[in-house]
Each structure stands twice: as structure tokens, then as C-alpha cells.
Amino acid sequence: MIEQILDIWLVVINVIAYSTMSLDKSRAVRGRSRQRIPEKRLFTLAAIGGAVGIWIAMLTRRHKTKHRSFVIGVPALLVLNVLVYGYIFYFLLRG
């Protein structure tokens, strides 16, 4: 039961992360700087499990790819996500 909840969480947070990054890209293209998504929020989404969604959006939408903090930070958070969630799945849930 907990495994399914965690699976759903990872899917949902990555869809939210991708959508948020895509929305920020749309706003950036239109030049609506006051309504942009703060980078802190994008990194928070990546840190809590949405790194895959952020990374895919970076590649497919070509957004934040010139920002060194994203080019290095998002893959680092992806590795952290894999380690943390992998540990949870392997050691805590499967015993």
C-alpha cells in the first residue's frame, strides 16, 4: 500500500515539476517577468522528488539550460532523488 502511494507521489510531483517549468518557459517567452516562477520553487520541486520532471522540461523546452545552477544542480538533485527514494523502496519498504 505504501509503495503504491510513493509511486503515485513520484508521478504526480514530476508532472507538477514539468508543468511548472513549462509554465515558466511560456512566461519567459512572453516577457512577463513579474509573473515568473521563482527559481527557488523550481529547485524545491526538484529536491522533493521532481528532478526528473524538471530535467525533462529543461531538455525538451530548452529552459534554464544556460543557468549553471540548473545545469549542475538538477542532475545532482536527480542523483539525490534516486538515492533517497531508492533507499526508501529497497530498505524500508521491501525489508
JSON list of C-alpha atoms in Angstrom, two decimals:
[
{"chain": "A", "resi": 1, "resn": "MET", "atom": "CA", "xyz": [0.00, 0.00, 0.00]},
{"chain": "A", "resi": 2, "resn": "ILE", "atom": "CA", "xyz": [2.73, 2.48, 0.95]},
{"chain": "A", "resi": 3, "resn": "GLU", "atom": "CA", "xyz": [4.69, 1.53, -2.17]},
{"chain": "A", "resi": 4, "resn": "GLN", "atom": "CA", "xyz": [1.74, 2.48, -4.39]},
{"chain": "A", "resi": 5, "resn": "ILE", "atom": "CA", "xyz": [1.33, 5.81, -2.58]},
{"chain": "A", "resi": 6, "resn": "LEU", "atom": "CA", "xyz": [5.03, 6.56, -3.08]},
{"chain": "A", "resi": 7, "resn": "ASP", "atom": "CA", "xyz": [4.78, 5.57, -6.76]},
{"chain": "A", "resi": 8, "resn": "ILE", "atom": "CA", "xyz": [1.81, 7.91, -7.21]},
{"chain": "A", "resi": 9, "resn": "TRP", "atom": "CA", "xyz": [3.68, 10.67, -5.34]},
{"chain": "A", "resi": 10, "resn": "LEU", "atom": "CA", "xyz": [6.65, 10.41, -7.68]},
{"chain": "A", "resi": 11, "resn": "VAL", "atom": "CA", "xyz": [4.47, 10.53, -10.79]},
{"chain": "A", "resi": 12, "resn": "VAL", "atom": "CA", "xyz": [2.40, 13.46, -9.51]},
{"chain": "A", "resi": 13, "resn": "ILE", "atom": "CA", "xyz": [5.38, 15.54, -8.30]},
{"chain": "A", "resi": 14, "resn": "ASN", "atom": "CA", "xyz": [7.19, 15.04, -11.61]},
{"chain": "A", "resi": 15, "resn": "VAL", "atom": "CA", "xyz": [4.12, 16.05, -13.63]},
{"chain": "A", "resi": 16, "resn": "ILE", "atom": "CA", "xyz": [3.79, 19.15, -11.42]},
{"chain": "A", "resi": 17, "resn": "ALA", "atom": "CA", "xyz": [7.51, 19.90, -11.79]},
{"chain": "A", "resi": 18, "resn": "TYR", "atom": "CA", "xyz": [7.41, 19.54, -15.58]},
{"chain": "A", "resi": 19, "resn": "SER", "atom": "CA", "xyz": [4.26, 21.65, -15.82]},
{"chain": "A", "resi": 20, "resn": "THR", "atom": "CA", "xyz": [5.68, 24.37, -13.58]},
{"chain": "A", "resi": 21, "resn": "MET", "atom": "CA", "xyz": [8.90, 24.55, -15.58]},
{"chain": "A", "resi": 22, "resn": "SER", "atom": "CA", "xyz": [6.91, 24.67, -18.82]},
{"chain": "A", "resi": 23, "resn": "LEU", "atom": "CA", "xyz": [4.72, 27.45, -17.46]},
{"chain": "A", "resi": 24, "resn": "ASP", "atom": "CA", "xyz": [7.80, 29.46, -16.51]},
{"chain": "A", "resi": 25, "resn": "LYS", "atom": "CA", "xyz": [9.19, 28.96, -20.02]},
{"chain": "A", "resi": 26, "resn": "SER", "atom": "CA", "xyz": [5.94, 30.24, -21.54]},
{"chain": "A", "resi": 27, "resn": "ARG", "atom": "CA", "xyz": [6.03, 33.28, -19.28]},
{"chain": "A", "resi": 28, "resn": "ALA", "atom": "CA", "xyz": [9.69, 33.90, -20.12]},
{"chain": "A", "resi": 29, "resn": "VAL", "atom": "CA", "xyz": [8.98, 33.85, -23.86]},
{"chain": "A", "resi": 30, "resn": "ARG", "atom": "CA", "xyz": [6.15, 36.33, -23.44]},
{"chain": "A", "resi": 31, "resn": "GLY", "atom": "CA", "xyz": [8.34, 38.60, -21.33]},
{"chain": "A", "resi": 32, "resn": "ARG", "atom": "CA", "xyz": [6.10, 38.52, -18.29]},
{"chain": "A", "resi": 33, "resn": "SER", "atom": "CA", "xyz": [8.89, 38.87, -15.74]},
{"chain": "A", "resi": 34, "resn": "ARG", "atom": "CA", "xyz": [6.67, 39.76, -12.77]},
{"chain": "A", "resi": 35, "resn": "GLN", "atom": "CA", "xyz": [4.71, 36.51, -13.05]},
{"chain": "A", "resi": 36, "resn": "ARG", "atom": "CA", "xyz": [7.67, 34.17, -13.44]},
{"chain": "A", "resi": 37, "resn": "ILE", "atom": "CA", "xyz": [8.15, 31.13, -11.23]},
{"chain": "A", "resi": 38, "resn": "PRO", "atom": "CA", "xyz": [10.91, 31.72, -8.65]},
{"chain": "A", "resi": 39, "resn": "GLU", "atom": "CA", "xyz": [13.97, 29.53, -9.17]},
{"chain": "A", "resi": 40, "resn": "LYS", "atom": "CA", "xyz": [13.78, 28.57, -5.50]},
{"chain": "A", "resi": 41, "resn": "ARG", "atom": "CA", "xyz": [10.38, 26.95, -6.17]},
{"chain": "A", "resi": 42, "resn": "LEU", "atom": "CA", "xyz": [11.76, 25.01, -9.16]},
{"chain": "A", "resi": 43, "resn": "PHE", "atom": "CA", "xyz": [14.67, 23.72, -7.08]},
{"chain": "A", "resi": 44, "resn": "THR", "atom": "CA", "xyz": [12.29, 22.80, -4.24]},
{"chain": "A", "resi": 45, "resn": "LEU", "atom": "CA", "xyz": [10.17, 20.74, -6.63]},
{"chain": "A", "resi": 46, "resn": "ALA", "atom": "CA", "xyz": [13.31, 19.02, -7.88]},
{"chain": "A", "resi": 47, "resn": "ALA", "atom": "CA", "xyz": [14.54, 18.35, -4.33]},
{"chain": "A", "resi": 48, "resn": "ILE", "atom": "CA", "xyz": [11.33, 16.70, -3.12]},
{"chain": "A", "resi": 49, "resn": "GLY", "atom": "CA", "xyz": [11.22, 14.20, -5.97]},
{"chain": "A", "resi": 50, "resn": "GLY", "atom": "CA", "xyz": [10.53, 16.17, -9.14]},
{"chain": "A", "resi": 51, "resn": "ALA", "atom": "CA", "xyz": [14.06, 16.31, -10.53]},
{"chain": "A", "resi": 52, "resn": "VAL", "atom": "CA", "xyz": [13.17, 14.06, -13.48]},
{"chain": "A", "resi": 53, "resn": "GLY", "atom": "CA", "xyz": [10.28, 16.36, -14.47]},
{"chain": "A", "resi": 54, "resn": "ILE", "atom": "CA", "xyz": [12.44, 19.49, -14.17]},
{"chain": "A", "resi": 55, "resn": "TRP", "atom": "CA", "xyz": [15.27, 17.87, -16.13]},
{"chain": "A", "resi": 56, "resn": "ILE", "atom": "CA", "xyz": [12.98, 16.66, -18.93]},
{"chain": "A", "resi": 57, "resn": "ALA", "atom": "CA", "xyz": [11.46, 20.14, -19.16]},
{"chain": "A", "resi": 58, "resn": "MET", "atom": "CA", "xyz": [14.94, 21.66, -19.32]},
{"chain": "A", "resi": 59, "resn": "LEU", "atom": "CA", "xyz": [15.81, 19.44, -22.27]},
{"chain": "A", "resi": 60, "resn": "THR", "atom": "CA", "xyz": [12.52, 19.49, -24.17]},
{"chain": "A", "resi": 61, "resn": "ARG", "atom": "CA", "xyz": [11.57, 23.13, -23.55]},
{"chain": "A", "resi": 62, "resn": "ARG", "atom": "CA", "xyz": [15.18, 24.43, -23.62]},
{"chain": "A", "resi": 63, "resn": "HIS", "atom": "CA", "xyz": [14.60, 26.32, -20.42]},
{"chain": "A", "resi": 64, "resn": "LYS", "atom": "CA", "xyz": [17.25, 27.28, -17.85]},
{"chain": "A", "resi": 65, "resn": "THR", "atom": "CA", "xyz": [19.89, 25.41, -19.85]},
{"chain": "A", "resi": 66, "resn": "LYS", "atom": "CA", "xyz": [22.29, 28.37, -19.70]},
{"chain": "A", "resi": 67, "resn": "HIS", "atom": "CA", "xyz": [21.99, 28.67, -15.94]},
{"chain": "A", "resi": 68, "resn": "ARG", "atom": "CA", "xyz": [24.93, 26.87, -14.37]},
{"chain": "A", "resi": 69, "resn": "SER", "atom": "CA", "xyz": [22.97, 26.35, -11.15]},
{"chain": "A", "resi": 70, "resn": "PHE", "atom": "CA", "xyz": [20.36, 24.35, -13.09]},
{"chain": "A", "resi": 71, "resn": "VAL", "atom": "CA", "xyz": [22.79, 22.52, -15.38]},
{"chain": "A", "resi": 72, "resn": "ILE", "atom": "CA", "xyz": [24.70, 21.23, -12.34]},
{"chain": "A", "resi": 73, "resn": "GLY", "atom": "CA", "xyz": [22.03, 21.39, -9.64]},
{"chain": "A", "resi": 74, "resn": "VAL", "atom": "CA", "xyz": [19.18, 19.49, -11.29]},
{"chain": "A", "resi": 75, "resn": "PRO", "atom": "CA", "xyz": [21.26, 16.41, -12.20]},
{"chain": "A", "resi": 76, "resn": "ALA", "atom": "CA", "xyz": [22.73, 16.48, -8.68]},
{"chain": "A", "resi": 77, "resn": "LEU", "atom": "CA", "xyz": [19.22, 16.57, -7.23]},
{"chain": "A", "resi": 78, "resn": "LEU", "atom": "CA", "xyz": [18.24, 13.75, -9.57]},
{"chain": "A", "resi": 79, "resn": "VAL", "atom": "CA", "xyz": [21.04, 11.61, -8.14]},
{"chain": "A", "resi": 80, "resn": "LEU", "atom": "CA", "xyz": [19.91, 12.57, -4.64]},
{"chain": "A", "resi": 81, "resn": "ASN", "atom": "CA", "xyz": [16.30, 11.64, -5.53]},
{"chain": "A", "resi": 82, "resn": "VAL", "atom": "CA", "xyz": [17.43, 8.24, -6.81]},
{"chain": "A", "resi": 83, "resn": "LEU", "atom": "CA", "xyz": [19.48, 7.60, -3.66]},
{"chain": "A", "resi": 84, "resn": "VAL", "atom": "CA", "xyz": [16.78, 8.69, -1.20]},
{"chain": "A", "resi": 85, "resn": "TYR", "atom": "CA", "xyz": [13.80, 7.11, -2.92]},
{"chain": "A", "resi": 86, "resn": "GLY", "atom": "CA", "xyz": [15.85, 4.04, -3.82]},
{"chain": "A", "resi": 87, "resn": "TYR", "atom": "CA", "xyz": [16.78, 3.64, -0.17]},
{"chain": "A", "resi": 88, "resn": "ILE", "atom": "CA", "xyz": [13.14, 4.03, 0.87]},
{"chain": "A", "resi": 89, "resn": "PHE", "atom": "CA", "xyz": [11.95, 1.46, -1.67]},
{"chain": "A", "resi": 90, "resn": "TYR", "atom": "CA", "xyz": [14.72, -1.07, -1.14]},
{"chain": "A", "resi": 91, "resn": "PHE", "atom": "CA", "xyz": [15.46, -0.93, 2.59]},
{"chain": "A", "resi": 92, "resn": "LEU", "atom": "CA", "xyz": [12.35, 0.43, 4.24]},
{"chain": "A", "resi": 93, "resn": "LEU", "atom": "CA", "xyz": [9.50, -0.93, 2.14]},
{"chain": "A", "resi": 94, "resn": "ARG", "atom": "CA", "xyz": [10.86, -4.23, 0.88]},
{"chain": "A", "resi": 95, "resn": "GLY", "atom": "CA", "xyz": [12.68, -5.05, 4.04]}
]
